[in-house]
mmCIF file of C-alpha atoms in Angstrom:
data_model
loop_
_atom_site.group_PDB
_atom_site.id
_atom_site.type_symbol
_atom_site.label_atom_id
_atom_site.label_comp_id
_atom_site.label_asym_id
_atom_site.label_seq_id
_atom_site.Cartn_x
_atom_site.Cartn_y
_atom_site.Cartn_z
ATOM 1 C CA GLU A 102 -2.747 8.438 -17.011
ATOM 2 C CA VAL A 103 -0.562 7.953 -14.700
ATOM 3 C CA GLN A 104 2.345 5.913 -14.672
ATOM 4 C CA LEU A 105 5.208 4.747 -11.609
ATOM 5 C CA VAL A 106 7.362 3.008 -12.557
ATOM 6 C CA GLU A 107 10.657 1.033 -10.424
ATOM 7 C CA SER A 108 13.571 -0.950 -11.497
ATOM 8 C CA GLY A 109 16.592 -1.942 -10.381
ATOM 9 C CA GLY A 110 15.718 -5.140 -8.067
ATOM 10 C CA VAL A 111 18.297 -7.478 -8.597
ATOM 11 C CA VAL A 112 19.893 -10.698 -6.761
ATOM 12 C CA VAL A 113 22.358 -9.844 -4.093
ATOM 13 C CA GLN A 114 24.242 -10.659 -1.753
ATOM 14 C CA PRO A 115 23.239 -10.359 2.527
ATOM 15 C CA GLY A 116 25.026 -7.463 3.852
ATOM 16 C CA GLY A 117 24.888 -6.596 0.283
ATOM 17 C CA SER A 118 23.330 -2.837 -1.090
ATOM 18 C CA LEU A 119 21.407 -1.263 -3.699
ATOM 19 C CA ARG A 120 19.035 1.068 -5.259
ATOM 20 C CA LEU A 121 15.963 1.404 -6.506
ATOM 21 C CA SER A 122 14.633 3.728 -8.673
ATOM 22 C CA CYS A 123 10.813 5.164 -9.517
ATOM 23 C CA ALA A 124 10.562 7.004 -12.296
ATOM 24 C CA ALA A 125 7.420 8.758 -12.942
ATOM 25 C CA SER A 126 4.801 10.216 -15.420
ATOM 26 C CA GLY A 127 1.348 11.632 -15.620
ATOM 27 C CA PHE A 128 1.234 13.911 -12.728
ATOM 28 C CA THR A 129 2.389 17.122 -11.599
ATOM 29 C CA PHE A 130 4.649 14.875 -9.145
ATOM 30 C CA ASP A 131 6.627 17.553 -7.024
ATOM 31 C CA ASP A 132 3.108 18.645 -5.920
ATOM 32 C CA TYR A 133 2.570 14.780 -3.936
ATOM 33 C CA ASN A 134 4.600 12.547 -1.057
ATOM 34 C CA MET A 135 5.893 10.000 -2.098
ATOM 35 C CA HIS A 136 6.114 6.609 -0.462
ATOM 36 C CA TRP A 137 7.718 2.704 -0.857
ATOM 37 C CA VAL A 138 6.053 -0.210 0.130
ATOM 38 C CA ARG A 139 7.467 -3.758 0.467
ATOM 39 C CA GLN A 140 5.504 -7.375 -0.381
ATOM 40 C CA ALA A 141 7.686 -10.845 0.489
ATOM 41 C CA PRO A 142 6.214 -12.958 -1.408
ATOM 42 C CA GLY A 143 3.393 -14.639 -0.539
ATOM 43 C CA GLN A 144 2.598 -12.808 1.915
ATOM 44 C CA GLY A 145 0.854 -9.657 3.209
ATOM 45 C CA LEU A 146 1.988 -5.046 2.766
ATOM 46 C CA GLU A 147 4.181 -3.985 4.568
ATOM 47 C CA TRP A 148 5.300 -0.302 4.139
ATOM 48 C CA VAL A 149 8.489 0.829 4.367
ATOM 49 C CA SER A 150 9.201 5.017 3.776
ATOM 50 C CA GLY A 151 7.470 7.578 2.561
ATOM 51 C CA ILE A 152 8.932 11.266 1.536
ATOM 52 C CA THR A 153 7.633 14.492 1.649
ATOM 53 C CA TRP A 154 6.977 16.907 -2.115
ATOM 54 C CA ASP A 155 10.645 18.996 -1.129
ATOM 55 C CA GLY A 156 12.042 16.238 -0.325
ATOM 56 C CA SER A 157 12.548 17.957 3.274
ATOM 57 C CA SER A 158 11.224 15.033 5.368
ATOM 58 C CA ALA A 159 11.492 11.171 5.143
ATOM 59 C CA ASP A 160 10.173 8.931 7.494
ATOM 60 C CA TYR A 161 10.622 5.379 7.555
ATOM 61 C CA ALA A 162 10.132 1.230 9.231
ATOM 62 C CA ASP A 163 11.809 0.432 12.218
ATOM 63 C CA SER A 164 12.890 -2.474 10.266
ATOM 64 C CA VAL A 165 14.481 -0.498 7.716
ATOM 65 C CA LYS A 166 15.277 3.151 9.713
ATOM 66 C CA GLY A 167 19.862 3.849 9.658
ATOM 67 C CA ARG A 168 20.194 0.845 6.377
ATOM 68 C CA PHE A 169 17.135 2.310 4.029
ATOM 69 C CA THR A 170 17.426 5.756 2.459
ATOM 70 C CA ILE A 171 14.943 7.307 0.360
ATOM 71 C CA SER A 172 14.547 10.855 -1.887
ATOM 72 C CA ARG A 173 13.548 12.329 -4.873
ATOM 73 C CA ASP A 174 14.861 14.193 -7.549
ATOM 74 C CA ASN A 175 12.003 16.966 -8.683
ATOM 75 C CA SER A 176 13.327 17.503 -11.748
ATOM 76 C CA GLU A 177 13.555 14.604 -13.142
ATOM 77 C CA ASP A 178 10.354 13.269 -11.866
ATOM 78 C CA SER A 179 12.076 10.176 -9.544
ATOM 79 C CA VAL A 180 12.137 8.748 -6.721
ATOM 80 C CA TYR A 181 15.052 6.001 -4.816
ATOM 81 C CA LEU A 182 15.457 4.112 -2.440
ATOM 82 C CA GLN A 183 18.562 3.514 -1.222
ATOM 83 C CA MET A 184 19.210 -0.095 1.249
ATOM 84 C CA SER A 185 22.057 -0.907 2.097
ATOM 85 C CA SER A 186 23.666 -3.461 4.396
ATOM 86 C CA LEU A 187 20.733 -6.362 2.855
ATOM 87 C CA ARG A 188 18.873 -9.204 4.872
ATOM 88 C CA THR A 189 17.122 -11.853 4.049
ATOM 89 C CA GLU A 190 14.025 -10.612 5.452
ATOM 90 C CA ASP A 191 14.493 -7.532 2.778
ATOM 91 C CA THR A 192 13.979 -9.997 0.302
ATOM 92 C CA ALA A 193 10.337 -8.272 -1.522
ATOM 93 C CA PHE A 194 9.031 -7.366 -4.298
ATOM 94 C CA TYR A 195 9.507 -2.957 -3.761
ATOM 95 C CA TYR A 196 5.910 -0.960 -4.978
ATOM 96 C CA CYS A 197 6.669 2.670 -5.444
ATOM 97 C CA ALA A 198 3.130 4.522 -4.409
ATOM 98 C CA LYS A 199 1.857 8.365 -5.308
ATOM 99 C CA ALA A 200 0.115 9.000 -1.847
ATOM 100 C CA ARG A 201 -2.951 11.254 -2.311
ATOM 101 C CA ARG A 202 -2.936 14.499 -1.972
ATOM 102 C CA VAL A 203 -4.431 14.347 1.866
ATOM 103 C CA GLY A 204 -3.259 12.128 3.883
ATOM 104 C CA ALA A 205 -1.121 8.313 3.307
ATOM 105 C CA THR A 206 -3.206 6.674 1.604
ATOM 106 C CA PHE A 207 -1.811 5.451 -1.885
ATOM 107 C CA ASP A 208 -4.114 6.068 -5.359
ATOM 108 C CA TYR A 209 -1.636 4.769 -7.906
ATOM 109 C CA TRP A 210 1.162 1.824 -7.314
ATOM 110 C CA GLY A 211 4.044 -0.005 -9.603
ATOM 111 C CA GLN A 212 3.962 -2.930 -10.864
ATOM 112 C CA GLY A 213 6.769 -3.689 -8.520
ATOM 113 C CA THR A 214 10.484 -4.174 -8.104
ATOM 114 C CA LEU A 215 11.457 -7.839 -7.522
ATOM 115 C CA VAL A 216 14.613 -7.746 -4.854
ATOM 116 C CA THR A 217 15.999 -10.854 -3.402
ATOM 117 C CA VAL A 218 18.712 -10.734 -0.974
ATOM 118 C CA SER A 219 20.418 -14.374 -0.647
ATOM 119 C CA SER A 220 24.432 -15.802 -0.674
ATOM 120 C CA GLU B 286 2.713 0.711 15.840
ATOM 121 C CA ILE B 287 -0.829 0.609 15.410
ATOM 122 C CA VAL B 288 -2.122 -2.949 14.492
ATOM 123 C CA LEU B 289 -4.499 -3.647 12.037
ATOM 124 C CA THR B 290 -6.484 -7.528 12.289
ATOM 125 C CA GLN B 291 -8.204 -8.505 9.514
ATOM 126 C CA SER B 292 -10.708 -11.429 9.582
ATOM 127 C CA PRO B 293 -12.510 -13.117 8.145
ATOM 128 C CA GLY B 294 -8.837 -14.741 7.392
ATOM 129 C CA THR B 295 -10.432 -16.116 3.891
ATOM 130 C CA LEU B 296 -14.336 -15.490 2.554
ATOM 131 C CA SER B 297 -16.400 -18.125 0.354
ATOM 132 C CA LEU B 298 -19.253 -16.913 -0.939
ATOM 133 C CA SER B 299 -21.160 -16.816 -4.573
ATOM 134 C CA PRO B 300 -21.880 -14.070 -6.781
ATOM 135 C CA GLY B 301 -24.794 -12.312 -6.256
ATOM 136 C CA GLU B 302 -24.119 -12.584 -2.127
ATOM 137 C CA ARG B 303 -23.193 -9.794 -0.416
ATOM 138 C CA ALA B 304 -19.552 -10.004 1.264
ATOM 139 C CA THR B 305 -18.483 -8.038 4.620
ATOM 140 C CA LEU B 306 -14.884 -8.113 5.652
ATOM 141 C CA SER B 307 -13.231 -6.588 9.121
ATOM 142 C CA CYS B 308 -11.144 -4.701 9.742
ATOM 143 C CA LYS B 309 -10.330 -3.584 13.515
ATOM 144 C CA ALA B 310 -7.608 -2.141 14.811
ATOM 145 C CA SER B 311 -5.442 -2.225 18.686
ATOM 146 C CA GLN B 312 -6.133 1.505 19.664
ATOM 147 C CA SER B 313 -7.756 4.273 18.057
ATOM 148 C CA ILE B 314 -7.660 5.289 14.901
ATOM 149 C CA GLY B 315 -11.061 8.456 15.037
ATOM 150 C CA SER B 316 -13.148 7.938 12.236
ATOM 151 C CA ARG B 317 -11.042 8.807 8.689
ATOM 152 C CA TYR B 318 -7.970 7.069 8.712
ATOM 153 C CA LEU B 319 -8.438 3.950 6.819
ATOM 154 C CA ALA B 320 -8.013 2.677 3.977
ATOM 155 C CA TRP B 321 -9.090 -0.025 1.900
ATOM 156 C CA TYR B 322 -6.993 -1.753 -0.597
ATOM 157 C CA GLN B 323 -7.112 -4.512 -3.488
ATOM 158 C CA GLN B 324 -5.014 -7.031 -5.283
ATOM 159 C CA LYS B 325 -5.530 -9.200 -7.397
ATOM 160 C CA ARG B 326 -2.675 -12.266 -8.526
ATOM 161 C CA GLY B 327 0.241 -11.202 -9.879
ATOM 162 C CA GLN B 328 -1.213 -7.160 -9.611
ATOM 163 C CA PRO B 329 0.239 -4.057 -7.311
ATOM 164 C CA PRO B 330 -2.583 -2.966 -4.748
ATOM 165 C CA ARG B 331 -5.437 -0.666 -5.839
ATOM 166 C CA LEU B 332 -7.039 1.518 -4.042
ATOM 167 C CA LEU B 333 -10.742 0.841 -3.069
ATOM 168 C CA ILE B 334 -11.487 3.361 0.107
ATOM 169 C CA TYR B 335 -10.042 6.313 1.726
ATOM 170 C CA GLY B 336 -11.558 8.029 5.192
ATOM 171 C CA ALA B 337 -12.892 5.380 6.216
ATOM 172 C CA SER B 338 -15.670 4.860 3.723
ATOM 173 C CA SER B 339 -15.220 6.905 0.695
ATOM 174 C CA ARG B 340 -15.531 5.467 -2.407
ATOM 175 C CA ALA B 341 -11.458 5.877 -4.657
ATOM 176 C CA THR B 342 -11.757 7.000 -8.523
ATOM 177 C CA GLY B 343 -14.001 4.817 -10.398
ATOM 178 C CA ILE B 344 -14.472 2.333 -7.992
ATOM 179 C CA PRO B 345 -18.045 0.757 -8.105
ATOM 180 C CA ASP B 346 -20.389 1.977 -6.079
ATOM 181 C CA ARG B 347 -21.001 -2.388 -4.985
ATOM 182 C CA PHE B 348 -18.319 -1.139 -2.693
ATOM 183 C CA SER B 349 -18.534 0.478 0.586
ATOM 184 C CA GLY B 350 -16.662 1.341 4.081
ATOM 185 C CA SER B 351 -17.705 2.224 7.367
ATOM 186 C CA GLY B 352 -17.028 2.341 10.842
ATOM 187 C CA SER B 353 -14.694 4.325 13.511
ATOM 188 C CA VAL B 354 -12.813 3.807 16.471
ATOM 189 C CA THR B 355 -10.776 1.008 16.266
ATOM 190 C CA GLU B 356 -13.987 -0.866 14.240
ATOM 191 C CA PHE B 357 -13.868 -0.881 10.200
ATOM 192 C CA THR B 358 -15.902 -2.873 7.550
ATOM 193 C CA LEU B 359 -15.606 -3.415 3.826
ATOM 194 C CA SER B 360 -18.258 -4.580 2.926
ATOM 195 C CA ILE B 361 -18.774 -6.000 -0.988
ATOM 196 C CA SER B 362 -22.334 -5.567 -2.240
ATOM 197 C CA ARG B 363 -23.817 -7.536 -6.131
ATOM 198 C CA LEU B 364 -21.042 -9.621 -5.674
ATOM 199 C CA GLU B 365 -19.075 -10.959 -8.752
ATOM 200 C CA PRO B 366 -16.458 -13.539 -9.735
ATOM 201 C CA GLU B 367 -13.645 -10.191 -10.901
ATOM 202 C CA ASP B 368 -14.260 -9.524 -7.011
ATOM 203 C CA SER B 369 -12.149 -13.484 -5.817
ATOM 204 C CA ALA B 370 -9.027 -11.199 -4.738
ATOM 205 C CA VAL B 371 -7.180 -10.296 -0.953
ATOM 206 C CA TYR B 372 -8.629 -7.101 0.488
ATOM 207 C CA TYR B 373 -5.942 -4.996 3.347
ATOM 208 C CA CYS B 374 -7.087 -2.485 5.107
ATOM 209 C CA GLN B 375 -3.989 0.579 5.689
ATOM 210 C CA HIS B 376 -4.532 3.252 7.802
ATOM 211 C CA TYR B 377 -2.535 6.898 8.659
ATOM 212 C CA TYR B 378 -3.720 7.618 11.581
ATOM 213 C CA GLY B 379 -1.002 9.840 13.047
ATOM 214 C CA SER B 380 2.868 9.761 12.979
ATOM 215 C CA PRO B 381 3.774 6.947 11.090
ATOM 216 C CA PRO B 382 4.855 3.111 10.404
ATOM 217 C CA TYR B 383 1.095 2.804 8.320
ATOM 218 C CA THR B 384 0.604 -0.025 9.235
ATOM 219 C CA PHE B 385 -1.656 -2.400 7.107
ATOM 220 C CA GLY B 386 -3.740 -5.238 7.636
ATOM 221 C CA GLN B 387 -2.736 -8.876 7.523
ATOM 222 C CA GLY B 388 -5.786 -9.476 4.269
ATOM 223 C CA THR B 389 -8.310 -11.070 3.637
ATOM 224 C CA LYS B 390 -8.441 -13.749 0.391
ATOM 225 C CA LEU B 391 -12.115 -13.250 -0.662
ATOM 226 C CA GLU B 392 -13.283 -16.578 -3.373
ATOM 227 C CA ILE B 393 -16.311 -16.491 -5.375
ATOM 228 C CA LYS B 394 -17.227 -19.873 -6.810
#
């Protein structure tokens, strides 16, 4: 059974930093690209970032470019999102998502971790 | 950035009826680079359709997708109370960002 478990969500002040983690199991982790998608409370979905299966390439939404960094450790079956210069508008549930083999569609999602940016 | 516009915002139907949800792209995304997700309250999204018309694993054939270029449709036949959810479309054409539509809320009364 595929499982994605996010952790690291907390309350942080504007300008602060945070690292989210996503532990994967139930599939061959280093065969698949991985992504982060966020959802502000009561709002829609926003793709945040994605990383290739080998970590060689990453992409970001314009809203987080230069502030967030995605990475992965295939020996630990984990993907990470390093967040810095946090803003109140970054407040959201952050979901880790596994991409299908072809195309950036997300066939498995974690339960999400809540990041609250507030003073 | 490709913008996806979903309509209607809210759809209220009765069990057994058919739902038709629309997703329009601000530019061509070809014939296959569109996915649909279902999100129930308090849960993460679930992939329903990829490639505009292919059902994901375990999705019943009551759910079907169609369309191409800029106009896409998700149809749900024989509605059940458990189909109450918010439905999102998402494109994955070309380079990121892989944007989502704003969602359609489906209510089954």
